[in-house]
Amino acid sequence: MVSLEESHSSSTRFSQRRPYYTPPPSWNKIQRPLGRSMRTIRSNLFQTDHSCSFPGPTTPERSANVSENLTDSVIDLRLGELASRTNQSVKSSSSEDDFFDLSQAFSDFSACSSDISGELQRLATLPNAENQDPNPNSEPEPEPCYGFLQRESFSTEIIESISPEDLQPTVKICIDGLNSSSVAVKRSAAAKLRLLAKNRSDNRALIGSSGAIPALVPLLKSSDPSTQEHAVTALLNLSLHEENKSLITTAGAVKSFVFVLKTGTEASKQNAACALLSLALVEENKISIGASGAIPPLVALLINGSNRGKKDALTTLYKLCSVKLNKERGVSAGAVKVLVGLVGENGTGLAEKAMVVLSSLAGIEEGKQAIVEEGGIAALVEAIEDGSAKGKEFAVLTLLQLCGDSVRNRGLLVREGGIPPLVALSQTGTAKAKHKAETLLGYLREPRQEASTSSP
């Protein structure tokens, strides 16, 4: 068995702490409730003689995912079978299929579609009572757009029925409105461009080629929250047209999106994160986005955002952290502590995504150290016991990355009660989960054999 003395003696080796992103005072510590079965296994597993004794069939509290017959002899037999099956050690746990699976994990919720922060009906009449000048004696400011956009109510069908050629005069009026000295006119113009770019690619192409983007970018730093929200969402919608991406980055929007992440409304922050994700689909933009300071406020959105905001931040971080330099920035910004906390949030749809980002950060040594220091091994073991089928795959993949080249981490995995759920997963999991669990159990078998042959 893996020597637990080694795991104790090396637990204080990490002498330097990273300059983690400082969370707000209201967020002192992530509370991750321990799984019932994990507490039971730990209480029965860690013995003073450093031997591994697993709960027997009569143990009162057990994980439903752990086989009732996982006695010491059965586990030894199972490990022996795995050892004889795989004679050569696999030192790399990150296959192309693994990372394809990780990428696919975000396809079911990626909220970065067009205009997700608000509904068309909410914007049908602009400026409205919410957005008007609070001074009741002031004269109402004129609408910048005429024709159908000035209607009290209209539907997506009306916008869909007008060709881009017929919209050109309206787009020109809106762009002129963006340069107005009136806040209300700017706000209304940005809102209407946002709607025009909501669904149609040809409209996005028309608006981008008409010069709207350089006029929208300054509004990202508007002191009026509604104007800022309309501008960031309009640019998000426009960024979905491939040729507009370069126009947006050339206009200096990246740093302004970061500003919105720090200062905007909840909806503005969410759409700024999605806009950065859209730009990060161009490989060369990933480094510049990270260098512009986007990662710390994305981590802050993981802490303080709504459920949707956290998902948007996770998606964007995953895409940005395919680059090594951004992985380092993510670790330095304190992302690991937040992600480990999210792994235990069952029922929110965040746990699997958090594990995917953790797996990405585990690709660098600093990331591995941070995951271990922040209790990631225990959290991942609990995910294997109590998580979804897909979550178990991601959890065991991340543990493979942590333990593949580290005997110390293997010892920590044993200490955290990892063997019983891994054996159960190797028997009852999905095909991919079984394979990964067997590989990891093979790693744990190696030092067991060495220890048995070296004993007197």
CSV table of C-alpha atoms in Angstrom, one decimal:
chain,number,residue,atom,x,y,z
A,1,MET,CA,0.0,0.0,0.0
A,2,VAL,CA,1.1,3.6,-0.6
A,3,SER,CA,3.1,4.7,2.5
A,4,LEU,CA,1.1,7.3,4.3
A,5,GLU,CA,4.2,8.4,6.3
A,6,GLU,CA,5.5,9.9,3.1
A,7,SER,CA,2.3,11.8,2.6
A,8,HIS,CA,2.6,13.2,6.2
A,9,SER,CA,6.3,14.1,5.9
A,10,SER,CA,5.9,15.9,2.6
A,11,SER,CA,2.7,17.8,3.5
A,12,THR,CA,4.6,20.9,4.5
A,13,ARG,CA,6.9,21.1,1.4
A,14,PHE,CA,5.0,23.9,-0.2
A,15,SER,CA,6.6,26.9,1.3
A,16,GLN,CA,5.5,29.6,-1.1
A,17,ARG,CA,2.0,30.8,-1.5
A,18,ARG,CA,0.7,32.3,-4.7
A,19,PRO,CA,-0.7,35.9,-4.7
A,20,TYR,CA,-4.3,34.7,-4.8
A,21,TYR,CA,-7.0,37.1,-5.9
A,22,THR,CA,-8.4,38.7,-2.8
A,23,PRO,CA,-12.1,38.0,-2.4
A,24,PRO,CA,-14.5,40.6,-1.1
A,25,PRO,CA,-15.1,40.7,2.7
A,26,SER,CA,-18.5,39.1,2.3
A,27,TRP,CA,-16.8,36.0,1.0
A,28,ASN,CA,-14.6,34.7,3.7
A,29,LYS,CA,-14.5,31.0,3.0
A,30,ILE,CA,-16.1,28.6,0.6
A,31,GLN,CA,-18.2,26.2,2.6
A,32,ARG,CA,-18.1,22.7,0.9
A,33,PRO,CA,-20.3,20.3,2.7
A,34,LEU,CA,-18.6,16.9,3.1
A,35,GLY,CA,-20.4,14.0,1.6
A,36,ARG,CA,-21.8,11.6,4.2
A,37,SER,CA,-20.1,8.6,2.7
A,38,MET,CA,-16.7,10.4,2.5
A,39,ARG,CA,-16.9,11.2,6.2
A,40,THR,CA,-17.7,7.5,7.0
A,41,ILE,CA,-14.8,6.2,4.9
A,42,ARG,CA,-12.3,8.6,6.4
A,43,SER,CA,-13.4,7.6,10.0
A,44,ASN,CA,-12.9,3.9,9.2
A,45,LEU,CA,-9.9,4.2,6.8
A,46,PHE,CA,-7.1,6.2,8.5
A,47,GLN,CA,-5.6,3.9,11.1
A,48,THR,CA,-2.7,4.6,13.4
A,49,ASP,CA,-0.7,1.7,11.9
A,50,HIS,CA,-1.1,3.3,8.4
A,51,SER,CA,-2.9,0.3,7.1
A,52,CYS,CA,-6.0,0.6,4.9
A,53,SER,CA,-9.1,-1.0,6.4
A,54,PHE,CA,-12.3,-0.5,4.4
A,55,PRO,CA,-15.7,-0.7,5.9
A,56,GLY,CA,-17.3,-4.1,5.7
A,57,PRO,CA,-20.9,-5.0,4.7
A,58,THR,CA,-22.2,-4.2,8.2
A,59,THR,CA,-21.0,-0.6,8.3
A,60,PRO,CA,-24.1,1.4,9.1
A,61,GLU,CA,-23.4,4.4,6.8
A,62,ARG,CA,-22.1,3.8,3.3
A,63,SER,CA,-22.1,5.5,-0.1
A,64,ALA,CA,-24.6,4.0,-2.5
A,65,ASN,CA,-21.9,4.0,-5.1
A,66,VAL,CA,-19.5,1.8,-3.1
A,67,SER,CA,-19.9,-2.0,-3.5
A,68,GLU,CA,-21.0,-3.7,-0.3
A,69,ASN,CA,-18.3,-6.4,-0.7
A,70,LEU,CA,-15.2,-4.1,-0.9
A,71,THR,CA,-13.2,-5.8,1.8
A,72,ASP,CA,-9.4,-5.7,2.0
A,73,SER,CA,-9.0,-9.0,0.2
A,74,VAL,CA,-11.4,-8.1,-2.6
A,75,ILE,CA,-9.7,-4.8,-3.2
A,76,ASP,CA,-6.3,-6.5,-3.2
A,77,LEU,CA,-7.6,-9.1,-5.7
A,78,ARG,CA,-9.0,-6.3,-7.9
A,79,LEU,CA,-5.8,-4.4,-7.8
A,80,GLY,CA,-3.9,-7.5,-8.6
A,81,GLU,CA,-6.0,-8.1,-11.6
A,82,LEU,CA,-5.5,-4.6,-12.8
A,83,ALA,CA,-1.7,-4.8,-12.3
A,84,SER,CA,-1.5,-8.0,-14.4
A,85,ARG,CA,-3.7,-6.5,-17.1
A,86,THR,CA,-1.6,-3.4,-17.5
A,87,ASN,CA,2.1,-4.3,-17.4
A,88,GLN,CA,3.3,-0.9,-18.6
A,89,SER,CA,2.6,2.3,-16.6
A,90,VAL,CA,0.8,5.0,-18.5
A,91,LYS,CA,2.5,8.3,-17.6
A,92,SER,CA,0.2,10.6,-19.6
A,93,SER,CA,-3.5,10.8,-18.6
A,94,SER,CA,-4.5,13.5,-21.1
A,95,SER,CA,-5.5,11.8,-24.4
A,96,GLU,CA,-7.2,13.6,-27.2
A,97,ASP,CA,-10.4,11.9,-26.3
A,98,ASP,CA,-10.2,13.2,-22.7
A,99,PHE,CA,-9.8,16.8,-23.8
A,100,PHE,CA,-12.6,16.4,-26.4
A,101,ASP,CA,-14.8,15.3,-23.6
A,102,LEU,CA,-13.8,18.3,-21.5
A,103,SER,CA,-14.6,20.6,-24.3
A,104,GLN,CA,-18.0,19.0,-24.9
A,105,ALA,CA,-18.8,19.5,-21.3
A,106,PHE,CA,-19.6,23.1,-22.0
A,107,SER,CA,-21.8,22.6,-25.0
A,108,ASP,CA,-24.9,22.0,-23.0
A,109,PHE,CA,-25.1,25.3,-21.2
A,110,SER,CA,-22.9,27.7,-23.1
A,111,ALA,CA,-25.1,30.8,-22.8
A,112,CYS,CA,-23.1,32.9,-25.2
A,113,SER,CA,-25.8,33.1,-27.7
A,114,SER,CA,-27.1,36.4,-28.9
A,115,ASP,CA,-28.7,38.9,-26.5
A,116,ILE,CA,-29.1,36.7,-23.4
A,117,SER,CA,-29.3,39.4,-20.8
A,118,GLY,CA,-32.8,40.7,-21.6
A,119,GLU,CA,-35.9,40.1,-23.6
A,120,LEU,CA,-37.1,42.0,-26.7
A,121,GLN,CA,-40.3,43.2,-25.0
A,122,ARG,CA,-38.3,44.9,-22.2
A,123,LEU,CA,-36.6,47.1,-24.8
A,124,ALA,CA,-39.6,47.7,-27.0
A,125,THR,CA,-40.0,51.3,-25.9
A,126,LEU,CA,-36.8,53.4,-25.4
A,127,PRO,CA,-36.2,55.6,-23.6
A,128,ASN,CA,-38.7,54.4,-21.0
A,129,ALA,CA,-39.6,55.6,-17.5
A,130,GLU,CA,-36.7,53.7,-16.0
A,131,ASN,CA,-34.2,55.3,-18.3
A,132,GLN,CA,-35.5,58.8,-18.5
A,133,ASP,CA,-33.8,61.9,-16.9
A,134,PRO,CA,-35.0,62.1,-13.3
A,135,ASN,CA,-35.7,65.8,-13.7
A,136,PRO,CA,-39.4,66.0,-14.4
A,137,ASN,CA,-39.1,69.6,-15.7
A,138,SER,CA,-36.6,68.6,-18.5
A,139,GLU,CA,-37.8,68.3,-22.0
A,140,PRO,CA,-38.0,64.7,-23.3
A,141,GLU,CA,-35.1,63.9,-25.5
A,142,PRO,CA,-35.9,62.8,-29.1
A,143,GLU,CA,-35.6,59.3,-30.3
A,144,PRO,CA,-32.6,58.8,-32.6
A,145,CYS,CA,-34.4,56.2,-34.8
A,146,TYR,CA,-37.5,56.7,-36.9
A,147,GLY,CA,-39.8,54.3,-38.6
A,148,PHE,CA,-40.6,50.9,-37.2
A,149,LEU,CA,-38.0,51.2,-34.4
A,150,GLN,CA,-40.0,54.1,-32.9
A,151,ARG,CA,-43.2,51.9,-32.5
A,152,GLU,CA,-44.5,51.4,-29.0
A,153,SER,CA,-44.3,47.7,-29.4
A,154,PHE,CA,-42.8,45.4,-32.0
A,155,SER,CA,-41.8,41.8,-32.4
A,156,THR,CA,-38.9,39.9,-33.7
A,157,GLU,CA,-41.0,39.0,-36.7
A,158,ILE,CA,-40.9,42.7,-37.8
A,159,ILE,CA,-37.1,42.8,-37.6
A,160,GLU,CA,-36.9,39.5,-39.4
A,161,SER,CA,-39.1,40.8,-42.3
A,162,ILE,CA,-36.8,43.7,-43.2
A,163,SER,CA,-33.9,43.2,-45.5
A,164,PRO,CA,-30.4,44.6,-44.6
A,165,GLU,CA,-30.6,46.9,-47.6
A,166,ASP,CA,-33.8,48.5,-46.2
A,167,LEU,CA,-32.2,48.8,-42.7
A,168,GLN,CA,-29.2,50.7,-43.9
A,169,PRO,CA,-30.8,54.2,-43.3
A,170,THR,CA,-31.9,53.1,-39.8
A,171,VAL,CA,-28.5,51.7,-38.9
A,172,LYS,CA,-26.9,55.0,-40.1
A,173,ILE,CA,-29.3,57.0,-37.8
A,174,CYS,CA,-28.5,54.7,-34.9
A,175,ILE,CA,-24.7,55.2,-35.4
A,176,ASP,CA,-25.2,58.9,-35.5
A,177,GLY,CA,-27.1,58.6,-32.3
A,178,LEU,CA,-24.2,56.8,-30.6
A,179,ASN,CA,-22.1,60.0,-31.2
A,180,SER,CA,-24.8,62.3,-29.7
A,181,SER,CA,-24.2,64.4,-26.6
A,182,SER,CA,-27.4,63.1,-25.1
A,183,VAL,CA,-27.2,60.1,-22.8
A,184,ALA,CA,-30.7,59.1,-23.6
A,185,VAL,CA,-30.1,59.2,-27.4
A,186,LYS,CA,-26.9,57.1,-27.0
A,187,ARG,CA,-28.8,54.6,-24.8
A,188,SER,CA,-31.6,54.3,-27.3
A,189,ALA,CA,-29.3,53.9,-30.3
A,190,ALA,CA,-27.3,51.2,-28.6
A,191,ALA,CA,-30.4,49.4,-27.5
A,192,LYS,CA,-31.8,49.3,-31.0
A,193,LEU,CA,-28.5,48.2,-32.6
A,194,ARG,CA,-28.5,45.4,-29.9
A,195,LEU,CA,-31.9,44.3,-31.1
A,196,LEU,CA,-31.0,44.5,-34.8
A,197,ALA,CA,-28.0,42.3,-34.2
A,198,LYS,CA,-29.8,39.8,-32.0
A,199,ASN,CA,-30.7,37.0,-34.4
A,200,ARG,CA,-29.6,37.8,-38.0
A,201,SER,CA,-26.1,37.3,-39.2
A,202,ASP,CA,-26.6,39.6,-42.2
A,203,ASN,CA,-27.7,42.4,-39.9
A,204,ARG,CA,-24.5,41.8,-37.8
A,205,ALA,CA,-22.4,42.1,-41.0
A,206,LEU,CA,-24.2,45.3,-42.0
A,207,ILE,CA,-23.9,47.0,-38.6
A,208,GLY,CA,-20.2,46.0,-38.4
A,209,SER,CA,-19.3,47.2,-41.8
A,210,SER,CA,-21.3,50.5,-41.3
A,211,GLY,CA,-18.9,51.6,-38.5
A,212,ALA,CA,-21.0,51.0,-35.4
A,213,ILE,CA,-18.3,49.1,-33.5
A,214,PRO,CA,-15.9,52.0,-32.9
A,215,ALA,CA,-18.9,54.1,-31.8
A,216,LEU,CA,-20.2,51.4,-29.4
A,217,VAL,CA,-16.9,50.7,-27.6
A,218,PRO,CA,-16.6,54.0,-25.7
A,219,LEU,CA,-20.1,53.4,-24.3
A,220,LEU,CA,-18.7,50.4,-22.4
A,221,LYS,CA,-17.3,52.9,-19.9
A,222,SER,CA,-20.5,54.9,-19.7
A,223,SER,CA,-21.5,55.9,-16.2
A,224,ASP,CA,-25.1,55.1,-17.1
A,225,PRO,CA,-25.7,51.4,-16.3
A,226,SER,CA,-28.4,50.9,-19.0
A,227,THR,CA,-26.3,52.4,-21.7
A,228,GLN,CA,-23.3,50.2,-20.7
A,229,GLU,CA,-25.5,47.1,-20.7
A,230,HIS,CA,-27.0,47.9,-24.1
A,231,ALA,CA,-23.5,48.6,-25.5
A,232,VAL,CA,-21.9,45.4,-24.2
A,233,THR,CA,-24.8,43.3,-25.4
A,234,ALA,CA,-24.8,44.9,-28.8
A,235,LEU,CA,-21.1,44.1,-29.1
A,236,LEU,CA,-21.6,40.5,-27.9
A,237,ASN,CA,-24.2,40.1,-30.6
A,238,LEU,CA,-22.0,41.6,-33.3
A,239,SER,CA,-19.1,39.4,-32.2
A,240,LEU,CA,-21.0,36.4,-33.3
A,241,HIS,CA,-20.2,37.4,-36.9
A,242,GLU,CA,-16.7,36.2,-37.6
A,243,GLU,CA,-15.5,39.3,-39.5
A,244,ASN,CA,-16.6,41.6,-36.6
A,245,LYS,CA,-14.2,40.0,-34.1
A,246,SER,CA,-11.2,41.7,-35.5
A,247,LEU,CA,-13.1,45.0,-35.7
A,248,ILE,CA,-14.0,44.7,-32.0
A,249,THR,CA,-10.5,43.9,-30.9
A,250,THR,CA,-8.9,46.6,-33.1
A,251,ALA,CA,-11.3,49.2,-31.6
A,252,GLY,CA,-9.9,48.4,-28.1
A,253,ALA,CA,-12.9,46.6,-26.7
A,254,VAL,CA,-11.0,44.0,-24.7
A,255,LYS,CA,-9.9,46.3,-22.0
A,256,SER,CA,-13.3,47.9,-21.9
A,257,PHE,CA,-14.9,44.5,-21.5
A,258,VAL,CA,-12.7,43.9,-18.5
A,259,PHE,CA,-13.8,47.3,-17.2
A,260,VAL,CA,-17.4,46.1,-17.5
A,261,LEU,CA,-16.6,42.9,-15.7
A,262,LYS,CA,-15.4,45.0,-12.7
A,263,THR,CA,-18.1,47.7,-12.7
A,264,GLY,CA,-21.2,46.6,-14.6
A,265,THR,CA,-24.6,45.3,-13.6
A,266,GLU,CA,-25.0,41.6,-13.2
A,267,ALA,CA,-26.3,41.3,-16.7
A,268,SER,CA,-23.5,43.5,-18.1
A,269,LYS,CA,-20.8,41.4,-16.4
A,270,GLN,CA,-22.4,38.2,-17.7
A,271,ASN,CA,-22.5,39.5,-21.3
A,272,ALA,CA,-18.9,40.9,-21.0
A,273,ALA,CA,-17.7,37.4,-20.0
A,274,CYS,CA,-19.6,36.0,-23.0
A,275,ALA,CA,-18.2,38.6,-25.4
A,276,LEU,CA,-14.6,37.8,-24.2
A,277,LEU,CA,-15.4,34.1,-24.8
A,278,SER,CA,-16.6,34.9,-28.3
A,279,LEU,CA,-13.3,36.8,-29.0
A,280,ALA,CA,-11.3,34.0,-27.4
A,281,LEU,CA,-12.5,31.6,-30.1
A,282,VAL,CA,-9.8,33.3,-32.2
A,283,GLU,CA,-6.6,31.7,-30.9
A,284,GLU,CA,-4.4,34.8,-31.0
A,285,ASN,CA,-6.8,36.7,-28.8
A,286,LYS,CA,-6.4,34.4,-25.8
A,287,ILE,CA,-3.1,35.9,-24.7
A,288,SER,CA,-4.1,39.5,-25.2
A,289,ILE,CA,-7.3,38.9,-23.2
A,290,GLY,CA,-5.4,37.4,-20.4
A,291,ALA,CA,-2.8,40.2,-20.5
A,292,SER,CA,-5.6,42.8,-20.3
A,293,GLY,CA,-6.5,41.6,-16.8
A,294,ALA,CA,-9.6,39.6,-17.6
A,295,ILE,CA,-8.9,36.6,-15.4
A,296,PRO,CA,-9.1,38.1,-11.9
A,297,PRO,CA,-12.6,39.7,-12.5
A,298,LEU,CA,-13.8,36.4,-14.0
A,299,VAL,CA,-12.7,34.6,-10.8
A,300,ALA,CA,-14.6,37.3,-8.9
A,301,LEU,CA,-17.7,36.5,-11.0
A,302,LEU,CA,-17.3,32.9,-9.9
A,303,ILE,CA,-17.5,34.1,-6.3
A,304,ASN,CA,-20.2,36.7,-6.5
A,305,GLY,CA,-22.1,36.1,-9.7
A,306,SER,CA,-25.5,34.5,-10.2
A,307,ASN,CA,-25.7,30.8,-11.2
A,308,ARG,CA,-25.7,31.9,-14.9
A,309,GLY,CA,-22.9,34.4,-14.3
A,310,LYS,CA,-20.8,31.6,-12.7
A,311,LYS,CA,-21.4,29.4,-15.7
A,312,ASP,CA,-20.4,32.1,-18.1
A,313,ALA,CA,-17.2,32.7,-16.1
A,314,LEU,CA,-16.4,29.0,-16.1
A,315,THR,CA,-16.9,28.8,-19.8
A,316,THR,CA,-14.7,31.8,-20.5
A,317,LEU,CA,-12.0,30.6,-18.1
A,318,TYR,CA,-11.9,27.2,-19.7
A,319,LYS,CA,-11.4,28.7,-23.1
A,320,LEU,CA,-8.7,31.2,-22.0
A,321,CYS,CA,-6.9,28.6,-19.9
A,322,SER,CA,-6.1,26.4,-22.9
A,323,VAL,CA,-3.0,28.7,-23.0
A,324,LYS,CA,-0.3,28.0,-20.4
A,325,LEU,CA,0.3,31.6,-19.5
A,326,ASN,CA,-3.4,32.0,-18.7
A,327,LYS,CA,-3.3,28.9,-16.6
A,328,GLU,CA,-0.6,30.6,-14.5
A,329,ARG,CA,-2.7,33.7,-14.3
A,330,GLY,CA,-5.7,31.7,-13.2
A,331,VAL,CA,-3.8,30.0,-10.4
A,332,SER,CA,-2.3,33.3,-9.3
A,333,ALA,CA,-5.8,34.9,-9.3
A,334,GLY,CA,-7.0,32.2,-6.8
A,335,ALA,CA,-9.2,30.3,-9.2
A,336,VAL,CA,-8.3,26.9,-7.7
A,337,LYS,CA,-9.8,27.6,-4.3
A,338,VAL,CA,-13.1,28.8,-5.8
A,339,LEU,CA,-13.2,25.8,-8.2
A,340,VAL,CA,-12.6,23.3,-5.5
A,341,GLY,CA,-15.5,24.8,-3.6
A,342,LEU,CA,-17.8,24.6,-6.6
A,343,VAL,CA,-17.0,20.9,-7.1
A,344,GLY,CA,-19.2,20.2,-4.0
A,345,GLU,CA,-22.2,22.2,-5.2
A,346,ASN,CA,-24.5,19.5,-6.4
A,347,GLY,CA,-27.6,20.3,-8.2
A,348,THR,CA,-26.5,23.7,-9.6
A,349,GLY,CA,-24.9,22.5,-12.8
A,350,LEU,CA,-21.6,24.0,-11.7
A,351,ALA,CA,-19.7,21.0,-10.3
A,352,GLU,CA,-18.9,19.3,-13.6
A,353,LYS,CA,-17.8,22.6,-15.2
A,354,ALA,CA,-15.6,23.4,-12.3
A,355,MET,CA,-13.9,20.0,-12.5
A,356,VAL,CA,-13.3,20.7,-16.2
A,357,VAL,CA,-11.5,23.9,-15.5
A,358,LEU,CA,-9.6,22.3,-12.6
A,359,SER,CA,-8.5,19.6,-15.0
A,360,SER,CA,-7.2,22.3,-17.3
A,361,LEU,CA,-5.3,24.1,-14.5
A,362,ALA,CA,-3.8,20.7,-13.5
A,363,GLY,CA,-1.9,20.8,-16.7
A,364,ILE,CA,0.8,23.0,-15.0
A,365,GLU,CA,2.8,22.2,-11.9
A,366,GLU,CA,1.6,25.3,-10.1
A,367,GLY,CA,-2.0,24.2,-10.7
A,368,LYS,CA,-1.4,20.7,-9.4
A,369,GLN,CA,0.2,22.1,-6.2
A,370,ALA,CA,-2.7,24.6,-5.7
A,371,ILE,CA,-5.3,21.8,-6.2
A,372,VAL,CA,-3.6,19.7,-3.5
A,373,GLU,CA,-3.2,22.6,-1.1
A,374,GLU,CA,-6.8,23.6,-1.4
A,375,GLY,CA,-8.2,20.1,-0.6
A,376,GLY,CA,-8.9,19.2,-4.2
A,377,ILE,CA,-8.2,15.5,-3.8
A,378,ALA,CA,-10.8,15.1,-1.1
A,379,ALA,CA,-13.3,17.0,-3.1
A,380,LEU,CA,-12.7,14.9,-6.2
A,381,VAL,CA,-13.0,11.7,-4.3
A,382,GLU,CA,-16.4,12.8,-3.1
A,383,ALA,CA,-17.3,13.7,-6.6
A,384,ILE,CA,-16.5,10.1,-7.7
A,385,GLU,CA,-18.7,8.8,-4.9
A,386,ASP,CA,-21.7,11.1,-5.2
A,387,GLY,CA,-21.4,13.0,-8.5
A,388,SER,CA,-23.1,12.5,-11.9
A,389,ALA,CA,-21.8,9.9,-14.4
A,390,LYS,CA,-20.1,12.7,-16.4
A,391,GLY,CA,-18.8,14.3,-13.2
A,392,LYS,CA,-17.2,11.1,-12.1
A,393,GLU,CA,-15.3,10.9,-15.5
A,394,PHE,CA,-14.0,14.5,-15.0
A,395,ALA,CA,-13.1,13.8,-11.4
A,396,VAL,CA,-11.1,10.7,-12.1
A,397,LEU,CA,-9.4,12.4,-15.1
A,398,THR,CA,-8.2,15.2,-12.8
A,399,LEU,CA,-7.0,12.8,-10.2
A,400,LEU,CA,-5.0,11.0,-12.9
A,401,GLN,CA,-3.3,14.2,-13.7
A,402,LEU,CA,-2.5,14.8,-10.0
A,403,CYS,CA,-1.3,11.3,-9.2
A,404,GLY,CA,0.3,10.1,-12.5
A,405,ASP,CA,3.8,11.4,-11.6
A,406,SER,CA,3.5,12.0,-7.9
A,407,VAL,CA,3.8,9.2,-5.3
A,408,ARG,CA,3.0,11.8,-2.6
A,409,ASN,CA,-0.3,12.6,-4.2
A,410,ARG,CA,-1.1,8.9,-4.5
A,411,GLY,CA,-0.6,8.6,-0.8
A,412,LEU,CA,-2.9,11.5,-0.2
A,413,LEU,CA,-5.5,9.9,-2.4
A,414,VAL,CA,-5.3,6.7,-0.4
A,415,ARG,CA,-5.6,8.7,2.8
A,416,GLU,CA,-8.7,10.4,1.6
A,417,GLY,CA,-10.4,7.1,1.0
A,418,GLY,CA,-10.0,7.0,-2.7
A,419,ILE,CA,-9.6,3.3,-3.3
A,420,PRO,CA,-13.1,2.0,-2.5
A,421,PRO,CA,-15.0,4.5,-4.8
A,422,LEU,CA,-12.3,4.0,-7.5
A,423,VAL,CA,-12.8,0.2,-7.4
A,424,ALA,CA,-16.6,0.7,-7.5
A,425,LEU,CA,-16.2,3.1,-10.5
A,426,SER,CA,-14.0,0.6,-12.3
A,427,GLN,CA,-16.8,-1.9,-12.0
A,428,THR,CA,-20.0,0.1,-12.5
A,429,GLY,CA,-19.0,3.4,-14.2
A,430,THR,CA,-19.3,4.3,-17.9
A,431,ALA,CA,-16.8,2.8,-20.3
A,432,LYS,CA,-14.5,5.8,-20.1
A,433,ALA,CA,-14.8,6.2,-16.4
A,434,LYS,CA,-13.9,2.5,-15.9
A,435,HIS,CA,-10.8,2.8,-18.0
A,436,LYS,CA,-9.6,5.9,-16.2
A,437,ALA,CA,-10.4,4.4,-12.8
A,438,GLU,CA,-8.5,1.2,-13.7
A,439,THR,CA,-5.5,3.3,-14.9
A,440,LEU,CA,-5.4,5.2,-11.6
A,441,LEU,CA,-5.8,2.0,-9.5
A,442,GLY,CA,-2.8,0.7,-11.5
A,443,TYR,CA,-0.8,3.6,-10.3
A,444,LEU,CA,-1.8,2.9,-6.7
A,445,ARG,CA,-0.9,-0.8,-7.2
A,446,GLU,CA,2.8,0.0,-8.1
A,447,PRO,CA,3.9,1.2,-4.7
A,448,ARG,CA,1.8,-1.6,-3.0
A,449,GLN,CA,3.9,-4.2,-4.8
A,450,GLU,CA,7.2,-2.4,-4.0
A,451,ALA,CA,6.2,-2.2,-0.3
A,452,SER,CA,5.3,-5.9,-0.1
A,453,THR,CA,8.5,-7.1,-1.8
A,454,SER,CA,10.7,-4.8,0.4
A,455,SER,CA,9.2,-5.9,3.7
A,456,PRO,CA,11.1,-8.5,5.8
